[in-house]
Coordinates of C-alpha atoms (C1' of nucleotides) in Angstrom, one line a residue:
Chain A
M1 CA 5.6 17.7 -29.7
N2 CA 8.7 16.3 -31.9
R3 CA 12.1 14.8 -31.4
L4 CA 14.1 17.8 -32.1
G5 CA 14.2 19.2 -28.6
R6 CA 16.5 15.9 -27.9
D7 CA 14.5 14.8 -24.8
P8 CA 13.2 11.3 -25.6
M9 CA 9.7 11.0 -26.5
Y10 CA 8.5 9.6 -23.1
Q11 CA 10.3 12.3 -21.2
Q12 CA 8.5 15.3 -23.6
I13 CA 5.1 13.4 -22.6
A14 CA 5.8 13.3 -19.0
D15 CA 7.1 17.2 -19.0
A16 CA 3.8 18.0 -20.9
L17 CA 1.8 16.3 -18.2
R18 CA 3.7 17.4 -15.2
A19 CA 3.1 20.9 -16.3
Q20 CA -0.5 20.6 -16.5
I21 CA -0.3 19.0 -13.0
D22 CA 2.0 22.1 -11.8
V23 CA -0.2 24.9 -13.2
G24 CA -3.6 23.1 -12.5
S25 CA -5.2 22.5 -15.6
L26 CA -5.1 18.8 -13.9
E27 CA -6.4 19.0 -10.4
P28 CA -6.0 16.8 -8.1
G29 CA -8.0 13.8 -8.5
A30 CA -8.9 14.5 -12.2
K31 CA -8.5 11.8 -14.8
L32 CA -5.9 12.1 -17.4
P33 CA -6.2 10.7 -20.9
T34 CA -6.3 7.0 -21.4
E35 CA -3.1 5.6 -22.5
A36 CA -5.0 5.1 -26.2
E37 CA -5.8 8.8 -26.5
M38 CA -2.3 9.8 -25.8
R39 CA -1.0 7.4 -28.3
D40 CA -2.5 9.1 -31.1
K41 CA -2.2 12.5 -29.8
Y42 CA 1.5 12.2 -29.6
G43 CA 2.0 9.6 -32.3
V44 CA 4.0 7.1 -30.4
S45 CA 3.4 3.6 -29.5
R46 CA 1.3 2.7 -26.3
E47 CA 4.7 1.5 -24.7
T48 CA 6.0 4.8 -24.9
V49 CA 3.2 6.5 -23.4
R50 CA 3.1 4.1 -20.4
K51 CA 6.9 4.9 -20.2
A52 CA 6.2 8.5 -19.6
L53 CA 3.2 7.5 -17.2
A54 CA 5.3 5.2 -15.2
L55 CA 7.7 8.2 -14.6
L56 CA 5.1 10.3 -13.2
V57 CA 4.0 7.5 -11.0
N58 CA 7.4 7.0 -9.6
E59 CA 7.6 10.7 -8.6
G60 CA 4.3 10.2 -7.1
L61 CA 2.4 12.7 -9.2
I62 CA -0.1 10.2 -10.2
V63 CA -1.6 7.1 -9.5
S64 CA -3.1 4.4 -11.7
A65 CA -6.6 2.6 -11.0
R66 CA -7.0 -0.1 -13.2
P67 CA -9.3 -0.1 -15.2
Q68 CA -10.6 3.5 -14.7
G69 CA -7.3 5.2 -16.0
H70 CA -4.8 7.4 -14.4
F71 CA -5.6 10.1 -11.9
V72 CA -3.8 13.1 -10.4
R73 CA -2.8 12.3 -6.7
R74 CA -4.5 13.7 -3.8
R75 CA -2.4 14.9 -0.6
Q76 CA -3.5 15.4 2.8
P77 CA -0.5 15.5 5.3
M78 CA -1.1 14.9 9.2
V79 CA 1.8 16.1 11.6
F80 CA 4.1 14.1 13.5
R81 CA 5.4 16.0 16.2
P82 CA 8.2 13.9 18.3
Q83 CA 8.7 16.6 20.9
A84 CA 4.9 15.8 22.1
E85 CA 6.2 13.1 24.2
F86 CA 8.0 15.0 26.5
R87 CA 5.7 18.0 26.0
K88 CA 2.1 17.9 25.5
R89 CA 1.5 21.5 24.8
P90 CA 3.6 23.4 22.4
W91 CA 5.9 26.2 23.5
S92 CA 5.1 28.7 21.0
P93 CA 1.6 30.1 19.7
E94 CA 3.4 29.5 15.9
M95 CA 3.4 25.9 16.8
D96 CA -0.1 25.7 18.4
A97 CA -1.4 27.4 15.3
F98 CA 0.3 24.9 13.1
V99 CA -0.8 21.7 14.9
T100 CA -4.2 23.0 14.9
E101 CA -4.1 23.9 11.1
Y102 CA -3.2 20.2 10.4
S103 CA -5.0 18.4 13.1
A104 CA -6.7 15.2 12.2
E105 CA -10.2 16.5 13.3
G106 CA -13.1 14.5 12.6
R107 CA -10.9 11.5 11.4
E108 CA -11.2 8.0 12.9
P109 CA -7.5 6.8 14.8
R110 CA -7.4 3.1 15.4
Q111 CA -4.2 1.1 16.3
E112 CA -3.1 -2.4 16.2
I113 CA -0.6 -3.3 19.2
E114 CA 1.5 -6.4 19.1
V115 CA 4.4 -7.3 21.6
A116 CA 7.2 -9.6 21.1
I117 CA 10.6 -10.7 22.7
V118 CA 13.4 -10.7 20.0
E119 CA 17.0 -10.1 19.2
P120 CA 17.3 -6.7 18.1
P121 CA 18.0 -5.5 14.9
A122 CA 21.6 -4.1 14.8
D123 CA 20.9 -0.7 14.5
V124 CA 18.6 -0.9 17.7
A125 CA 21.1 -3.3 19.3
K126 CA 24.0 -0.4 18.8
R127 CA 21.8 2.4 20.0
L128 CA 21.0 0.4 23.2
H129 CA 24.4 -0.7 24.1
L130 CA 23.5 -4.1 24.0
E131 CA 25.9 -7.3 23.7
S132 CA 25.1 -9.6 20.8
G133 CA 22.4 -12.2 22.3
E134 CA 20.8 -9.7 25.0
L135 CA 17.2 -9.6 23.9
V136 CA 14.8 -6.9 23.8
A137 CA 11.1 -6.2 24.3
V138 CA 9.4 -4.9 21.3
R139 CA 5.8 -3.1 20.8
K140 CA 5.0 -3.0 17.3
R141 CA 2.1 -0.8 16.4
V142 CA 0.4 0.2 13.2
R143 CA -1.6 3.4 13.5
Y144 CA -4.6 3.5 11.2
L145 CA -6.6 6.9 10.2
D146 CA -10.2 6.4 8.8
G147 CA -9.2 2.6 8.1
E148 CA -6.0 3.6 6.1
P149 CA -2.7 2.5 7.8
F150 CA -0.9 5.9 8.5
N151 CA 2.5 4.9 10.3
I152 CA 4.3 2.3 11.6
N153 CA 5.9 2.3 15.2
D154 CA 8.1 0.0 16.8
S155 CA 9.2 0.8 20.3
Y156 CA 12.2 -1.5 21.5
F157 CA 13.2 -1.9 25.3
P158 CA 16.0 -4.0 26.8
L159 CA 14.3 -7.0 28.1
N160 CA 15.8 -7.0 31.4
L161 CA 14.2 -3.7 32.4
V162 CA 10.6 -4.2 31.3
R163 CA 10.2 -8.1 32.1
D164 CA 7.0 -8.5 33.8
S165 CA 6.0 -4.8 33.4
E166 CA 2.9 -3.5 31.8
I167 CA 4.9 -2.8 28.6
M168 CA 4.6 -6.3 27.7
R169 CA 1.0 -6.5 27.5
P170 CA -0.3 -5.9 23.9
E171 CA -2.6 -3.3 25.1
D172 CA -2.8 0.6 24.9
I173 CA -1.0 2.1 27.8
G174 CA -3.0 5.2 28.5
R175 CA -0.3 7.2 30.4
G176 CA 2.6 5.9 27.9
A177 CA 5.0 3.4 27.9
N178 CA 7.5 6.0 28.7
E179 CA 5.9 6.7 32.0
V180 CA 5.6 3.1 32.8
L181 CA 9.5 3.2 32.3
A182 CA 9.8 6.0 35.0
E183 CA 7.8 4.3 37.2
L184 CA 10.4 1.3 37.0
G185 CA 13.2 3.6 37.6
Y186 CA 14.0 4.4 34.2
R187 CA 13.1 7.9 33.6
Q188 CA 13.9 9.5 30.1
V189 CA 15.0 13.0 30.3
R190 CA 16.7 13.2 27.0
A191 CA 16.2 11.7 23.5
L192 CA 18.3 11.6 20.1
D193 CA 16.3 11.6 17.2
E194 CA 17.8 10.6 13.7
L195 CA 15.7 10.9 10.5
Y196 CA 16.5 9.2 7.1
V197 CA 14.8 9.7 4.0
R198 CA 14.3 6.7 1.5
M199 CA 12.1 4.6 -0.4
P200 CA 10.2 1.8 1.3
T201 CA 11.2 -1.6 1.3
P202 CA 8.7 -4.1 -0.1
D203 CA 7.7 -5.2 3.4
E204 CA 7.0 -1.5 4.4
T205 CA 5.0 -0.8 1.2
H206 CA 2.7 -4.0 1.8
R207 CA 2.3 -3.1 5.4
L208 CA 1.6 0.5 4.8
D209 CA -0.3 -0.1 1.4
L210 CA 2.0 2.4 -0.2
G211 CA 1.6 3.6 -3.8
P212 CA 4.9 3.4 -5.8
G213 CA 6.5 6.8 -5.7
T214 CA 6.0 7.2 -2.1
P215 CA 9.0 7.7 -0.1
V216 CA 9.3 7.3 3.6
A217 CA 11.0 8.8 6.5
Y218 CA 12.7 6.5 8.8
H219 CA 12.5 7.9 12.1
I220 CA 14.6 6.5 15.0
A221 CA 14.5 8.1 18.6
T222 CA 16.6 7.0 21.4
G223 CA 15.7 7.9 25.0
H224 CA 18.2 8.4 27.7
T225 CA 17.9 8.6 31.5
E226 CA 19.6 11.5 33.5
E227 CA 22.7 9.0 33.7
G228 CA 23.0 8.7 30.2
K229 CA 21.7 5.1 30.0
P230 CA 19.7 4.3 26.8
V231 CA 16.6 2.7 27.6
R232 CA 14.4 2.7 24.7
V233 CA 14.6 2.9 20.8
A234 CA 11.5 3.9 18.9
I235 CA 11.3 3.4 15.1
T236 CA 8.5 5.0 13.2
I237 CA 8.1 4.6 9.3
L238 CA 6.2 7.6 8.2
P239 CA 5.1 7.7 4.6
G240 CA 5.8 10.8 2.9
D241 CA 2.4 11.6 1.5
R242 CA 0.8 11.3 4.7
H243 CA 2.9 13.3 7.0
V244 CA 4.6 16.6 7.9
I245 CA 7.3 16.2 10.6
S246 CA 7.6 19.3 12.6
Y247 CA 9.7 20.4 15.7
E248 CA 10.2 23.7 17.6
R249 CA 13.6 25.2 18.6
R250 CA 14.3 27.7 21.1
R251 CA 17.7 29.6 21.6
E252 CA 19.5 28.5 24.5
I253 CA 19.7 30.9 27.5
P254 CA 23.3 32.4 27.7
S255 CA 24.1 30.4 31.0
E256 CA 23.5 27.1 29.4
E257 CA 27.0 26.7 28.3
A258 CA 29.0 24.3 30.1
Chain B
M1 CA 12.2 -19.4 -11.2
N2 CA 8.8 -19.7 -12.6
R3 CA 5.4 -18.3 -13.0
L4 CA 3.5 -20.6 -10.5
G5 CA 4.3 -18.2 -7.2
R6 CA 2.1 -15.6 -9.1
D7 CA 4.1 -12.4 -8.8
P8 CA 5.1 -11.2 -12.3
M9 CA 8.2 -12.3 -13.5
Y10 CA 10.1 -8.9 -13.1
Q11 CA 9.0 -8.6 -9.5
Q12 CA 10.4 -12.1 -8.9
I13 CA 13.7 -11.1 -10.6
A14 CA 13.9 -7.7 -8.9
D15 CA 13.1 -9.6 -5.6
A16 CA 15.9 -12.1 -6.3
L17 CA 18.5 -9.4 -6.8
R18 CA 17.2 -7.6 -3.7
A19 CA 17.8 -10.3 -1.5
Q20 CA 21.4 -10.9 -3.0
I21 CA 21.8 -7.3 -2.2
D22 CA 20.5 -7.3 1.2
V23 CA 22.2 -10.2 2.3
G24 CA 25.5 -8.9 1.1
S25 CA 26.4 -11.4 -1.7
L26 CA 26.2 -8.2 -4.1
E27 CA 28.1 -5.6 -2.0
P28 CA 27.6 -1.9 -2.6
G29 CA 29.7 -1.1 -5.6
A30 CA 29.2 -4.6 -7.2
K31 CA 28.5 -5.0 -10.7
L32 CA 25.3 -6.9 -11.6
P33 CA 24.9 -9.3 -14.4
T34 CA 24.2 -8.1 -17.7
E35 CA 20.6 -7.6 -19.1
A36 CA 21.7 -10.4 -21.6
E37 CA 23.1 -12.8 -19.0
M38 CA 19.9 -12.2 -16.9
R39 CA 17.7 -12.8 -19.9
D40 CA 19.3 -16.0 -20.7
K41 CA 19.5 -17.2 -17.2
Y42 CA 15.9 -16.4 -16.2
G43 CA 14.6 -17.2 -19.7
V44 CA 12.6 -13.8 -20.4
S45 CA 12.8 -10.9 -22.9
R46 CA 15.3 -8.4 -22.3
E47 CA 12.6 -5.5 -21.7
T48 CA 11.3 -7.9 -18.8
V49 CA 14.8 -7.7 -17.1
R50 CA 15.0 -4.1 -17.8
K51 CA 11.6 -3.5 -15.8
A52 CA 13.3 -5.6 -13.1
L53 CA 16.2 -3.5 -12.8
A54 CA 14.1 -0.3 -13.5
L55 CA 12.3 -1.4 -9.9
L56 CA 15.5 -1.5 -8.2
V57 CA 16.9 1.9 -9.7
N58 CA 13.6 3.5 -8.6
E59 CA 14.0 2.2 -5.2
G60 CA 17.5 3.6 -5.1
L61 CA 19.1 0.3 -4.6
I62 CA 21.3 0.2 -7.9
V63 CA 22.6 2.6 -10.4
S64 CA 22.8 2.2 -14.0
A65 CA 26.3 3.5 -15.6
R66 CA 25.8 3.2 -19.5
P67 CA 27.6 1.2 -20.9
Q68 CA 29.5 -0.6 -18.0
G69 CA 26.6 -2.1 -16.6
H70 CA 24.6 -1.9 -13.2
F71 CA 25.9 -1.2 -10.0
V72 CA 24.9 -1.6 -6.3
R73 CA 24.4 1.7 -5.2
R74 CA 27.0 3.1 -2.3
R75 CA 25.8 5.3 0.4
Q76 CA 27.6 7.9 2.8
P77 CA 25.4 10.2 4.8
M78 CA 26.3 13.3 6.6
V79 CA 24.3 14.8 9.4
F80 CA 22.0 17.9 9.1
R81 CA 21.2 19.4 12.4
P82 CA 18.8 22.1 12.3
Q83 CA 19.4 23.0 16.1
A84 CA 23.1 24.0 15.4
E85 CA 22.1 27.6 14.3
F86 CA 20.8 27.9 17.9
R87 CA 23.3 25.9 19.8
K88 CA 26.8 25.0 18.6
R89 CA 27.7 22.5 20.9
P90 CA 25.5 19.7 21.5
W91 CA 23.9 19.1 24.9
S92 CA 24.5 15.8 25.5
P93 CA 27.2 13.2 24.9
E94 CA 25.2 11.1 22.9
M95 CA 24.5 13.7 20.3
D96 CA 28.3 14.8 20.4
A97 CA 29.2 10.8 19.6
F98 CA 26.7 11.0 17.1
V99 CA 28.0 13.9 15.3
T100 CA 31.2 12.7 15.4
E101 CA 30.7 9.6 13.8
Y102 CA 28.9 11.0 10.8
S103 CA 31.3 13.9 10.5
A104 CA 32.6 15.3 7.1
E105 CA 36.2 15.0 8.2
G106 CA 38.4 15.0 5.2
R107 CA 36.0 16.3 2.7
E108 CA 36.3 19.4 1.0
P109 CA 33.2 21.8 1.5
R110 CA 32.4 24.8 -0.7
Q111 CA 29.4 26.8 -1.7
E112 CA 27.7 28.9 -4.1
I113 CA 25.7 32.3 -3.1
E114 CA 23.4 34.0 -5.0
V115 CA 21.2 36.7 -3.8
A116 CA 18.0 38.1 -5.3
I117 CA 14.9 40.2 -4.9
V118 CA 11.8 38.0 -5.6
E119 CA 8.1 38.0 -4.7
P120 CA 8.2 35.3 -2.4
P121 CA 6.6 31.7 -3.0
A122 CA 3.3 31.0 -1.6
D123 CA 4.5 29.0 1.2
V124 CA 7.0 31.5 2.2
A125 CA 4.7 34.4 2.2
K126 CA 2.3 32.5 4.3
R127 CA 4.9 31.8 7.0
L128 CA 6.3 35.6 6.9
H129 CA 3.0 37.1 7.0
L130 CA 3.4 39.0 4.1
E131 CA 0.8 40.9 2.1
S132 CA 0.5 40.1 -1.5
G133 CA 3.0 42.2 -3.5
E134 CA 5.4 42.6 -0.7
L135 CA 8.7 41.4 -1.8
V136 CA 11.6 39.5 0.2
A137 CA 15.5 39.2 -0.2
V138 CA 16.7 35.6 -0.6
R139 CA 19.8 34.2 -0.4
K140 CA 20.0 31.1 -2.4
R141 CA 23.0 28.9 -1.4
V142 CA 24.0 25.4 -3.3
R143 CA 26.5 23.6 -0.9
Y144 CA 29.1 20.9 -2.3
L145 CA 31.2 18.2 -0.7
D146 CA 34.2 16.9 -2.8
G147 CA 32.6 18.8 -5.8
E148 CA 29.4 16.6 -5.6
P149 CA 26.3 19.1 -5.1
F150 CA 25.1 18.1 -1.1
N151 CA 22.2 20.3 -0.6
I152 CA 20.2 23.5 -1.5
N153 CA 19.6 26.2 1.2
D154 CA 17.3 29.3 0.2
S155 CA 16.9 31.6 3.1
Y156 CA 14.0 34.5 2.5
F157 CA 14.0 37.9 4.7
P158 CA 11.2 40.2 4.6
L159 CA 12.9 43.1 2.1
N160 CA 12.3 46.1 4.5
L161 CA 14.3 44.6 7.4
V162 CA 17.2 43.6 5.7
R163 CA 17.6 46.4 2.6
D164 CA 21.2 47.4 2.4
S165 CA 22.4 45.0 5.0
E166 CA 25.5 42.5 4.8
I167 CA 22.7 40.3 4.2
M168 CA 22.3 41.6 0.4
R169 CA 25.7 40.7 -0.6
P170 CA 26.1 37.5 -2.0
E171 CA 29.4 36.5 0.0
D172 CA 29.7 34.1 3.1
I173 CA 28.7 36.1 6.1
G174 CA 31.1 34.5 8.7
R175 CA 29.2 35.0 11.7
G176 CA 26.0 33.9 10.1
A177 CA 23.0 36.0 8.6
N178 CA 20.9 35.3 11.9
E179 CA 23.6 37.3 13.8
V180 CA 23.2 40.1 11.3
L181 CA 19.6 40.2 11.9
A182 CA 20.0 40.2 15.5
E183 CA 22.1 43.2 15.0
L184 CA 19.7 44.8 13.2
G185 CA 17.2 44.5 15.9
Y186 CA 15.4 41.2 14.8
R187 CA 17.2 38.4 17.1
Q188 CA 15.2 35.0 16.4
V189 CA 14.5 33.2 19.6
R190 CA 12.1 30.5 18.3
A191 CA 12.1 28.5 14.9
L192 CA 9.4 26.1 13.7
D193 CA 10.7 23.3 11.5
E194 CA 8.4 21.5 9.3
L195 CA 9.9 18.5 7.2
Y196 CA 8.1 17.2 4.3
V197 CA 9.4 13.8 2.4
R198 CA 8.7 13.5 -1.3
M199 CA 10.4 12.9 -4.6
P200 CA 12.3 15.7 -6.2
T201 CA 11.2 18.1 -8.7
P202 CA 12.9 17.9 -12.3
D203 CA 14.5 21.3 -11.2
E204 CA 15.9 19.7 -7.7
T205 CA 17.0 16.3 -9.9
H206 CA 19.1 18.7 -12.0
R207 CA 20.5 20.9 -9.5
L208 CA 21.4 18.3 -7.1
D209 CA 22.6 15.9 -9.7
L210 CA 20.1 13.3 -8.3
G211 CA 19.9 9.9 -9.5
P212 CA 16.6 8.3 -9.8
G213 CA 14.9 6.5 -6.8
T214 CA 16.5 9.5 -4.7
P215 CA 13.9 11.2 -2.5
V216 CA 14.5 14.3 -0.7
A217 CA 13.5 15.9 2.6
Y218 CA 11.9 19.5 2.2
H219 CA 12.9 21.4 5.4
I220 CA 11.4 24.9 6.0
A221 CA 12.2 26.6 9.2
T222 CA 10.4 29.7 10.2
G223 CA 12.7 31.9 12.6
H224 CA 10.7 34.2 14.9
T225 CA 11.8 36.9 17.4
E226 CA 10.5 37.2 20.9
E227 CA 7.4 39.1 20.2
G228 CA 6.7 36.1 17.7
K229 CA 7.2 38.0 14.6
P230 CA 8.5 36.1 11.6
V231 CA 11.7 37.3 10.2
R232 CA 13.3 34.6 8.0
V233 CA 12.2 31.5 6.3
A234 CA 14.9 29.0 5.5
I235 CA 14.1 26.0 3.0
T236 CA 16.6 23.2 2.8
I237 CA 16.4 20.6 0.1
L238 CA 18.2 17.5 1.3
P239 CA 18.7 14.4 -0.9
G240 CA 17.8 11.2 1.3
D241 CA 20.9 9.4 0.2
R242 CA 23.3 11.9 1.4
H243 CA 21.7 12.9 4.9
V244 CA 20.6 12.0 8.3
I245 CA 18.6 14.8 10.1
S246 CA 18.9 14.7 13.9
Y247 CA 17.6 16.5 16.6
E248 CA 17.9 16.1 20.4
R249 CA 15.3 16.6 22.7
R250 CA 14.9 17.3 26.3
R251 CA 12.2 16.6 29.1
E252 CA 11.0 19.9 30.1
I253 CA 11.4 21.4 33.8
P254 CA 8.3 21.2 35.3
S255 CA 8.3 24.8 36.2
E256 CA 7.9 25.1 32.5
E257 CA 4.3 25.2 32.1
A258 CA 2.0 28.0 31.6
Chain C
dT1 C1' 55.2 8.1 -25.5
dT2 C1' 51.2 10.3 -26.8
dG3 C1' 47.3 11.2 -29.3
dT4 C1' 43.3 9.3 -31.7
dA5 C1' 40.3 7.0 -34.6
dG6 C1' 37.3 3.4 -34.6
dC7 C1' 35.5 -1.3 -32.6
dC8 C1' 32.4 -3.2 -29.3
dA9 C1' 29.9 -4.4 -25.2
dT10 C1' 26.2 -2.5 -22.9
dT11 C1' 22.3 0.1 -21.9
dG12 C1' 18.5 3.5 -23.7
dT13 C1' 14.7 4.1 -26.7
dC14 C1' 10.9 2.5 -29.2
dC15 C1' 7.8 -0.2 -31.9
dA16 C1' 3.5 -3.1 -32.9
dG17 C1' 1.7 -6.3 -31.1
dT18 C1' -0.5 -10.6 -28.0
dC19 C1' -2.9 -12.0 -23.8
dA20 C1' -4.5 -11.4 -18.8
dA21 C1' -6.7 -8.7 -15.1
dT22 C1' -9.6 -5.7 -13.2
dG23 C1' -14.0 -3.5 -11.9
dC24 C1' -17.8 -0.8 -13.1
dG25 C1' -22.2 -0.4 -15.3
dG26 C1' -25.8 -2.5 -17.8
dC27 C1' -28.6 -6.6 -18.2
dC28 C1' -31.5 -9.8 -16.6
dA29 C1' -33.7 -12.8 -13.4
dA30 C1' -35.8 -13.4 -8.7
Chain D
dT1 C1' -36.2 -3.5 -5.7
dT2 C1' -32.2 -6.6 -5.3
dG3 C1' -28.8 -9.3 -6.7
dG4 C1' -25.9 -11.7 -9.4
dC5 C1' -23.7 -12.3 -14.2
dC6 C1' -21.2 -10.9 -18.0
dG7 C1' -19.5 -7.5 -21.4
dC8 C1' -16.2 -4.0 -22.1
dA9 C1' -13.1 -0.1 -21.4
dT10 C1' -8.7 0.3 -19.6
dT11 C1' -4.3 -1.0 -17.5
dG12 C1' -0.7 -4.5 -16.6
dA13 C1' 2.5 -8.2 -18.3
dC14 C1' 5.6 -9.7 -22.0
dT15 C1' 7.4 -10.7 -26.5
dG16 C1' 11.0 -10.2 -30.0
dG17 C1' 12.8 -7.3 -32.8
dA18 C1' 15.2 -2.5 -34.4
dC19 C1' 18.4 1.0 -34.1
dA20 C1' 20.8 4.8 -31.0
dA21 C1' 24.2 6.2 -27.4
dT22 C1' 28.0 6.0 -24.7
dG23 C1' 32.4 5.0 -23.1
dG24 C1' 36.1 2.1 -22.4
dC25 C1' 39.8 -0.4 -25.1
dT26 C1' 42.9 -1.3 -28.5
dA27 C1' 45.4 -0.4 -32.4
dC28 C1' 47.7 2.3 -35.0
dA29 C1' 49.8 6.8 -36.5
dA30 C1' 52.5 11.1 -35.2

DNA sequence: TTGTAGCCATTGTCCAGTCAATGCGGCCAA
DNA sequence: TTGGCCGCATTGACTGGACAATGGCTACAA
């Protein structure tokens, strides 16, 4: 380990550790050497070692647990399948097997629900075709698995559609909010999903108890009725280290064309 | 700005800057104060200012351009629509409008193609149901827009299906590799998409010229024939700051159930 | 006008140190 | 045995400094 290979020292140290993690000589959950040990081993100052570690933390490869040391991160994703709301059972044997493989079997789910009437955020207002000043009902849910927060799901509905309905009550709706909306005469037949990948905001970091180096998927689904009226926008924040998002697709039947 | 609000100083400084960016008083492209200016303004050492800036860089909010200073990052995502390969024209007017809004109009696309015969990575081998030792053909593509790398797309095919076919030639296939596969008797009718969100590997960072604080989506699509035989795995790496991924969904026709 | 050498503001890298915070483990008392 | 206190190893926060690297700008030369 020297300066001739002209990467900065902290890069070289990070690379060395990353290689050990990739190769498996440092397994998930394993403890890294302490900062002091690495300082002596590489002959640099502690701050330089810390910079190398900070790099890996930001890459999501390791976590620090003061004062125990640094550890290789463990991962165990669970499936998020947006299509499930329109189709409980997968079409294909492939998807069936996939969902089974990643199921959260044996883990204990829980959710907290909160309902409010608010002015919609700009992106929601736009997708619901609302004039400025029109209000929305929002059902905010935080979902937990084994006591750990797993994702945030906020569903927005135009207030004039759902006022006084079951949707306004902060309880679990067994048959689903979509079904309630359908009973009110607004059955969704199509949805448009958008997925953005970015680093979390500080608020998201806090609400989801995210470690540094954990990106999130920002999933925004807009549900439309047969007539094309948007009646629901659902925003889900999915921490990258706890989820796989999956879709199944099928080739169109030729007669499908306009 | 003081220590009483017990967040560390570098957090407070980062928060102050983040607020200015959120509120828009620092617009995309704007130059931040220099480190020396902030050191004086907040009465801390330069290293502490740098730690605050490093935070924002890792959040993807700012970039540093030595020696010009730090700047608020610009974003301009384009649409990635996996369903396009089975369905050129969107179903719904909503998706149509969405694709139009984010189109890459006026920008100049280019791609580099490379073909090789390799042992498949473990995740590919598993999805193609290959025994260990079986080889695959891989078409590696890097797509550019206006000279900037935009995404990486590697498509894997079981070698025994595509040997000597057009797929092995490192040129653009106008009608698509899927069509060639169909002509060979392996028409894909279903696909299973998985999306993972994570920080890029150093290799991806290099190939896509990613700045720090840019997460990626790892999109892995497995195409199946009518009989359920997997014939293609496509892996796409999508930098989070340059893409929106979108899907459209439709409620099933009731008779669809098994 | 064009090229170029060098100045310089700015960020990048690194050091050697101080003091604070944290949580585990062991010691001791009830 | 149990419970609480405390020491200690370890990471976190921060300082004030040094020198390197970079790229734009200016002034001067061709």
